CSV table of C-alpha atoms in Angstrom, one decimal:
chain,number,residue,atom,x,y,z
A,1350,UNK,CA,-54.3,206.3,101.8
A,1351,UNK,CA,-52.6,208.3,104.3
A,1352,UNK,CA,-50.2,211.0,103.9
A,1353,UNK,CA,-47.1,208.7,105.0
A,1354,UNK,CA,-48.1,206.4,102.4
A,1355,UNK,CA,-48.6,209.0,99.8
A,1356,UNK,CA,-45.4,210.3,100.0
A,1357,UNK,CA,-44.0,206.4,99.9
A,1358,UNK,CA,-45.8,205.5,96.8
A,1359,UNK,CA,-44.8,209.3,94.8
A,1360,UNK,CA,-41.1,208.6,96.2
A,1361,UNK,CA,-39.2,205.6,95.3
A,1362,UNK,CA,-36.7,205.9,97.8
A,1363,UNK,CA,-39.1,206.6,100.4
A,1364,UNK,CA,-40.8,203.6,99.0
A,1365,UNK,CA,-38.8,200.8,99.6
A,1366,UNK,CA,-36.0,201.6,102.2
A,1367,UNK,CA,-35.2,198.3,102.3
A,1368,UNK,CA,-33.5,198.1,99.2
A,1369,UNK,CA,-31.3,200.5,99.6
A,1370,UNK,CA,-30.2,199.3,102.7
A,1371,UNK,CA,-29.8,195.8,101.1
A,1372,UNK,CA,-27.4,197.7,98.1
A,1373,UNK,CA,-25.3,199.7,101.2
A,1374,UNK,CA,-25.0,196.1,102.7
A,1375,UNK,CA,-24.2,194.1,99.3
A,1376,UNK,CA,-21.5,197.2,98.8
A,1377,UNK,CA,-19.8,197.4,102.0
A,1378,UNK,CA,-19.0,193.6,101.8
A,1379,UNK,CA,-16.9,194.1,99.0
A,1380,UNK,CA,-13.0,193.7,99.7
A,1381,UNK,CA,-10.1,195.7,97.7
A,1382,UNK,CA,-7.4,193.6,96.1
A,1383,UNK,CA,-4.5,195.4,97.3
A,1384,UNK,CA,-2.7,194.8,94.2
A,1385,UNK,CA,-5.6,196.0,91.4
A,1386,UNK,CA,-7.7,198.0,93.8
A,1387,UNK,CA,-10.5,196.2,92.3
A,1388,UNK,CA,-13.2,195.4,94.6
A,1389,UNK,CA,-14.5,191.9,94.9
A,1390,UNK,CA,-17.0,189.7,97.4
A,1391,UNK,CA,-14.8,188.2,100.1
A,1392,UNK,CA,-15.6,184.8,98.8
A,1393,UNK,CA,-13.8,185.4,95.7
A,1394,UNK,CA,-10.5,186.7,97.4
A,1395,UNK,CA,-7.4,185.4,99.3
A,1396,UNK,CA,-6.9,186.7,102.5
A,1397,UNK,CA,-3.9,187.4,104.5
A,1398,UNK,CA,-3.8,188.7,108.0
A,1399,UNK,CA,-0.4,189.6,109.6
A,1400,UNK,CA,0.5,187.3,112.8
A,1401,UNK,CA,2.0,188.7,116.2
A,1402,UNK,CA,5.5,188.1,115.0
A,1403,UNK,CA,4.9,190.2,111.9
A,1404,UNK,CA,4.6,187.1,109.7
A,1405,UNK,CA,2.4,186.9,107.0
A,1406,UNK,CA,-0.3,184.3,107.3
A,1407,UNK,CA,-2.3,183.1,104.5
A,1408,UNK,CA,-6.5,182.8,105.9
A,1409,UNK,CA,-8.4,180.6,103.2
A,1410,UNK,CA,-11.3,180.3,105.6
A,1411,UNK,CA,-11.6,183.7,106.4
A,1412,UNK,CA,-11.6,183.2,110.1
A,1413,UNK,CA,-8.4,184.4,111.9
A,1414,UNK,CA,-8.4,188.0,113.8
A,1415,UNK,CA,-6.5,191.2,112.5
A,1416,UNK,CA,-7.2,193.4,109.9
A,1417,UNK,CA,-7.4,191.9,106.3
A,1418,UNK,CA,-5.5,192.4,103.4
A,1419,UNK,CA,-7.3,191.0,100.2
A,1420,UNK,CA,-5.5,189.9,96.9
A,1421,UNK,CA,-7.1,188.4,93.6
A,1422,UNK,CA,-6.3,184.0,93.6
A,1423,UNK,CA,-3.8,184.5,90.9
A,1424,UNK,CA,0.3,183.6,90.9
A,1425,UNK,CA,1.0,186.8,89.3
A,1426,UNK,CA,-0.8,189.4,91.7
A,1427,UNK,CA,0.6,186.7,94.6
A,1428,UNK,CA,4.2,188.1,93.5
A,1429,UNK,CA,3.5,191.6,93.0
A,1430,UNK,CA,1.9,192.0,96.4
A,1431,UNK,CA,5.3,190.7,97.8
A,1432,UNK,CA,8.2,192.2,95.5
A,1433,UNK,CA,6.7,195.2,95.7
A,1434,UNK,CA,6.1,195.3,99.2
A,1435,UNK,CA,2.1,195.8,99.0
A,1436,UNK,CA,1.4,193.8,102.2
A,1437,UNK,CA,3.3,196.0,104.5
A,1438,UNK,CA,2.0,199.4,102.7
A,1439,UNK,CA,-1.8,197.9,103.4
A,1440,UNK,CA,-1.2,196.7,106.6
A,1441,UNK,CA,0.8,199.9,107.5
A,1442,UNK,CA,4.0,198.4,109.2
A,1443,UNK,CA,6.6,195.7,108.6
A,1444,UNK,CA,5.6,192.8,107.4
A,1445,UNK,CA,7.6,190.0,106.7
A,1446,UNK,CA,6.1,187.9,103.5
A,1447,UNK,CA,7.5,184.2,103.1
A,1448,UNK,CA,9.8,183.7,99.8
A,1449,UNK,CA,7.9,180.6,99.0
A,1450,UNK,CA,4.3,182.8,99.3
A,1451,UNK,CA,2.7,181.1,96.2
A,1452,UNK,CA,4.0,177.7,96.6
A,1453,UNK,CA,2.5,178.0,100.3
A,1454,UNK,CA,-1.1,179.6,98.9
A,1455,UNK,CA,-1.1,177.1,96.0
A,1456,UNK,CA,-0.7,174.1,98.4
A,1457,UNK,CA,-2.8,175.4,100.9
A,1458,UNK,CA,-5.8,175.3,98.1
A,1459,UNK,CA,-5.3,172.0,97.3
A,1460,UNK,CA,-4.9,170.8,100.6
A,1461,UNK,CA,-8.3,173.1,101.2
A,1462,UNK,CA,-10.2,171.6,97.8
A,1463,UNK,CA,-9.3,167.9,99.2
A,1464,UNK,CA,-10.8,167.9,102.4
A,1465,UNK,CA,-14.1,169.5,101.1
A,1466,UNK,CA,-14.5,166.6,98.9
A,1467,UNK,CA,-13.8,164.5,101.7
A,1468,UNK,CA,-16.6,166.1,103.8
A,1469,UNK,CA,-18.6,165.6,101.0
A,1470,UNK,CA,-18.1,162.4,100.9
A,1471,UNK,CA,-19.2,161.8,104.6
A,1472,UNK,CA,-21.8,164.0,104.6
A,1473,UNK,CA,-23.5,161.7,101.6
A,1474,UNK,CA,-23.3,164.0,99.0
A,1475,UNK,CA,-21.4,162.5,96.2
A,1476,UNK,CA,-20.2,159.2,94.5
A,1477,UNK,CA,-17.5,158.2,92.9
A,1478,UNK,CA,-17.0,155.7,89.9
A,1479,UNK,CA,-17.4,156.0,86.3
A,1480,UNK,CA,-21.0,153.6,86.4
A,1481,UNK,CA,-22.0,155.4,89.3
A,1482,UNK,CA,-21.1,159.1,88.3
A,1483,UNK,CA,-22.5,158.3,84.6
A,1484,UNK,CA,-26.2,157.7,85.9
A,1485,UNK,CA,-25.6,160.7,88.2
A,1486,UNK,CA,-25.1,162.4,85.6
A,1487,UNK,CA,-27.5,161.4,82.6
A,1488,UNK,CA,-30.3,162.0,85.5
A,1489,UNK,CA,-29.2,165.4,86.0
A,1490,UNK,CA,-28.5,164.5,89.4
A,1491,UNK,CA,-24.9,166.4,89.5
A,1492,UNK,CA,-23.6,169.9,90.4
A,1493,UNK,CA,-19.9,169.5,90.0
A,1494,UNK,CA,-17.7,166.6,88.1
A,1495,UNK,CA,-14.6,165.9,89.4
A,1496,UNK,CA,-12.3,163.6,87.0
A,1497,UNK,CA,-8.0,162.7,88.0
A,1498,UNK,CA,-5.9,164.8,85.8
A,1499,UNK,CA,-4.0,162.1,85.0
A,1500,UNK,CA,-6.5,159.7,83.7
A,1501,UNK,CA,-7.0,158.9,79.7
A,1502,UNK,CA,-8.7,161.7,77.8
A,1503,UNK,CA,-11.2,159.8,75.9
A,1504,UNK,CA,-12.8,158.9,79.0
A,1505,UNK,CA,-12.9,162.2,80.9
A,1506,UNK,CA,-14.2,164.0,77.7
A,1507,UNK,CA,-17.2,161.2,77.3
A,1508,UNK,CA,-18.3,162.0,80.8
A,1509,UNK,CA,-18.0,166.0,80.7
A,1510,UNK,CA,-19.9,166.2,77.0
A,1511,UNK,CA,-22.8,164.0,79.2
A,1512,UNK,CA,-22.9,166.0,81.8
A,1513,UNK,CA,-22.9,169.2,80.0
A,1514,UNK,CA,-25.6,168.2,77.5
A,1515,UNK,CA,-27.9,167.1,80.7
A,1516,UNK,CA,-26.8,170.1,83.3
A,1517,UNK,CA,-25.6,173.4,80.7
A,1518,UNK,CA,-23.1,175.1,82.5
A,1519,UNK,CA,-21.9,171.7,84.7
A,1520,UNK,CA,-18.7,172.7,86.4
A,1521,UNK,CA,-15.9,170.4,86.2
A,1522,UNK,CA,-12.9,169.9,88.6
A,1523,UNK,CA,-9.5,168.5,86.7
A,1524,UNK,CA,-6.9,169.7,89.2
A,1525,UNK,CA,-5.9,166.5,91.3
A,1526,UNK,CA,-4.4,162.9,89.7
A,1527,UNK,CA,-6.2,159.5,90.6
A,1528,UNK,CA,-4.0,159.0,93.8
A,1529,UNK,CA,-4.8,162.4,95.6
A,1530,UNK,CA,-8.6,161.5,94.8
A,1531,UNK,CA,-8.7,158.1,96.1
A,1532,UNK,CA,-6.7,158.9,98.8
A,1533,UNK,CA,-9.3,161.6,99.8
A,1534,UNK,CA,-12.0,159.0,99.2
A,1535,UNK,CA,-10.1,156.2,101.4
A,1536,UNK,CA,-9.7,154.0,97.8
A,1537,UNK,CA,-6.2,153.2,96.0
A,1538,UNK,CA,-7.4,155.4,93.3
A,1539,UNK,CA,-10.7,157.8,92.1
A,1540,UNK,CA,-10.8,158.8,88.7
A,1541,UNK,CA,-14.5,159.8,88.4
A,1542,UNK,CA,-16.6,161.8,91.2
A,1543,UNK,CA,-19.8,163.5,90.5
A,1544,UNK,CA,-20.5,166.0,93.9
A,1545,UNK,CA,-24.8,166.5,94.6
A,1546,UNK,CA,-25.9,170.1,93.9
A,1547,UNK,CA,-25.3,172.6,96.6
A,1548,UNK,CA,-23.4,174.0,99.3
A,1549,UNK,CA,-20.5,171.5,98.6
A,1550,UNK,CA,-20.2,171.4,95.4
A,1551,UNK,CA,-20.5,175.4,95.3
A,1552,UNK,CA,-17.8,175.6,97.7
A,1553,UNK,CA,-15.5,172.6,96.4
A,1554,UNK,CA,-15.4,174.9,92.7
A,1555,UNK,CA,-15.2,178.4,94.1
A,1556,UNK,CA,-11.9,177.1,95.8
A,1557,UNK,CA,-11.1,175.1,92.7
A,1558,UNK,CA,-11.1,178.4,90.6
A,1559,UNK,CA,-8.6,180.1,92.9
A,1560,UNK,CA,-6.6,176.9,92.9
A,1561,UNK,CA,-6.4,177.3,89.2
A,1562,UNK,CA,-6.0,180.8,89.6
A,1563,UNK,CA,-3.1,180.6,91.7
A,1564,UNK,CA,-1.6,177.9,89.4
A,1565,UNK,CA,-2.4,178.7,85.8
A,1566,UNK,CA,-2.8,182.4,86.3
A,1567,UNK,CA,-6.4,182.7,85.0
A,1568,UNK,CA,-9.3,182.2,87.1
A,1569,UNK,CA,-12.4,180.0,85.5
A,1570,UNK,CA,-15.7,181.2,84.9
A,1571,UNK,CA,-18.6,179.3,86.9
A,1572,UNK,CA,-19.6,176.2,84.6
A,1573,UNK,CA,-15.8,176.2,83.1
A,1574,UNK,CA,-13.2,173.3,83.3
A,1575,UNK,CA,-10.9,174.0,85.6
A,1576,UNK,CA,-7.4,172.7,84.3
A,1577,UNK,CA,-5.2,169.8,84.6
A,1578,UNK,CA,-2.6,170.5,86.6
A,1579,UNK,CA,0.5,169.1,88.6
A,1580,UNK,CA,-0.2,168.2,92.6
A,1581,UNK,CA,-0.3,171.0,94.7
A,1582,UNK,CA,3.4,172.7,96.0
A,1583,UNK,CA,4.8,169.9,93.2
């Protein structure tokens, strides 16, 4: 063994430099809710960035340039960042923050959490139908149920107990009505969707949780039922 190696294997930090550098990466992209101060991934944050006419612009997909100012998906922290003026403070000069800020977010979620689902749809990755979703389902075979908010209890409940006693943990989507869904889908009406595991479904419930955040105030726990709900800016 030689010397360098020594000192690598008597000397954790020496010994695996890589991991520290993976905990300086992990913590630098975390973002501070500008409200709480409590730091978050980026993922599980609104953004706002402040246009050229000094208008603040809600970013959902992360993407436009300027400076970011990060706020927990809930109504409540939406209208303390505004009443008391918190975006202008962050972003350091005047900012001009729409009345209607939540209305805007909240529909801007929904509008978001509809066209996933209709990506997924087009990309393969998910059926819809309560025969078809129930054999997804009893085979394991889905990572996110989405049921209309309107549609009979009885039936919802049948499909989320399956689900959950097949795939622990099965997150389940109960934001939108039959009409929304089936719109999305190109149908009348969707009542019953069951989204394949992975990138979609992950993505269609992390923006379903702020959704709900935004609109009920409390954010759901991966695997949890995100609420029933009234149509998005309704």
């Amino acid at each position: 063994m030689t010397e360098a190696e020594s000192a690598q294997s008597a000397d954790p930090g020496l010994r695996k430099p890589e991991a520290a550098d993976s905990r300086r990466s992990a913590k630098e992209t975390l973002r501070r809710c500008i409200v709480s101060g409590e730091r978050h991934p980026p993922a599980e944050l609104l953004r706002f960035v402040v246009g050229p006419d000094g208008t603040l612009v809600p970013d959902l997909a992360c993407k436009l340039p300027g400076r970011g100012l990060w706020l927990s998906p809930r109504r409540d922290m939406i209208d303390k960042a505004r009443t008391r003026n918190l975006f202008a403070r962050a972003a350091k000069s005047a900012v001009h923050v729409p009345e209607d800020l939540g209305v805007l977010v909240e529909r801007l979620l929904g509008v978001r959490c509809l066209e996933l689902i209709s990506l997924a749809k087009r990309a393969g990755q998910l059926v819809a139908g309560h025969d078809k979703v129930k054999s997804w389902l009893a085979a394991g075979k889905a990572g996110l149920l989405i049921q209309a908010a309107d549609a009979a209890e009885d039936g919802r409940g049948k499909l989320r107990a399956l689900g959950r006693a097949v795939t622990p943990g099965l997150p389940v989507l109960e934001l939108f009505d039959a009409e929304q869904l089936g719109r999305t889908l190109g149908r009348p009406a969707s009542v019953h969707i069951a989204v394949a595991p992975g990138g979609f479904a992950d993505r269609i419930a992390a923006e379903a949780a702020k959704l709900a955040g935004v609109r009920h105030g409390e954010l759901e726990a991966p695997g949890g039922t995100v609420p029933n709900g009234r149509r998005p800016g309704k």
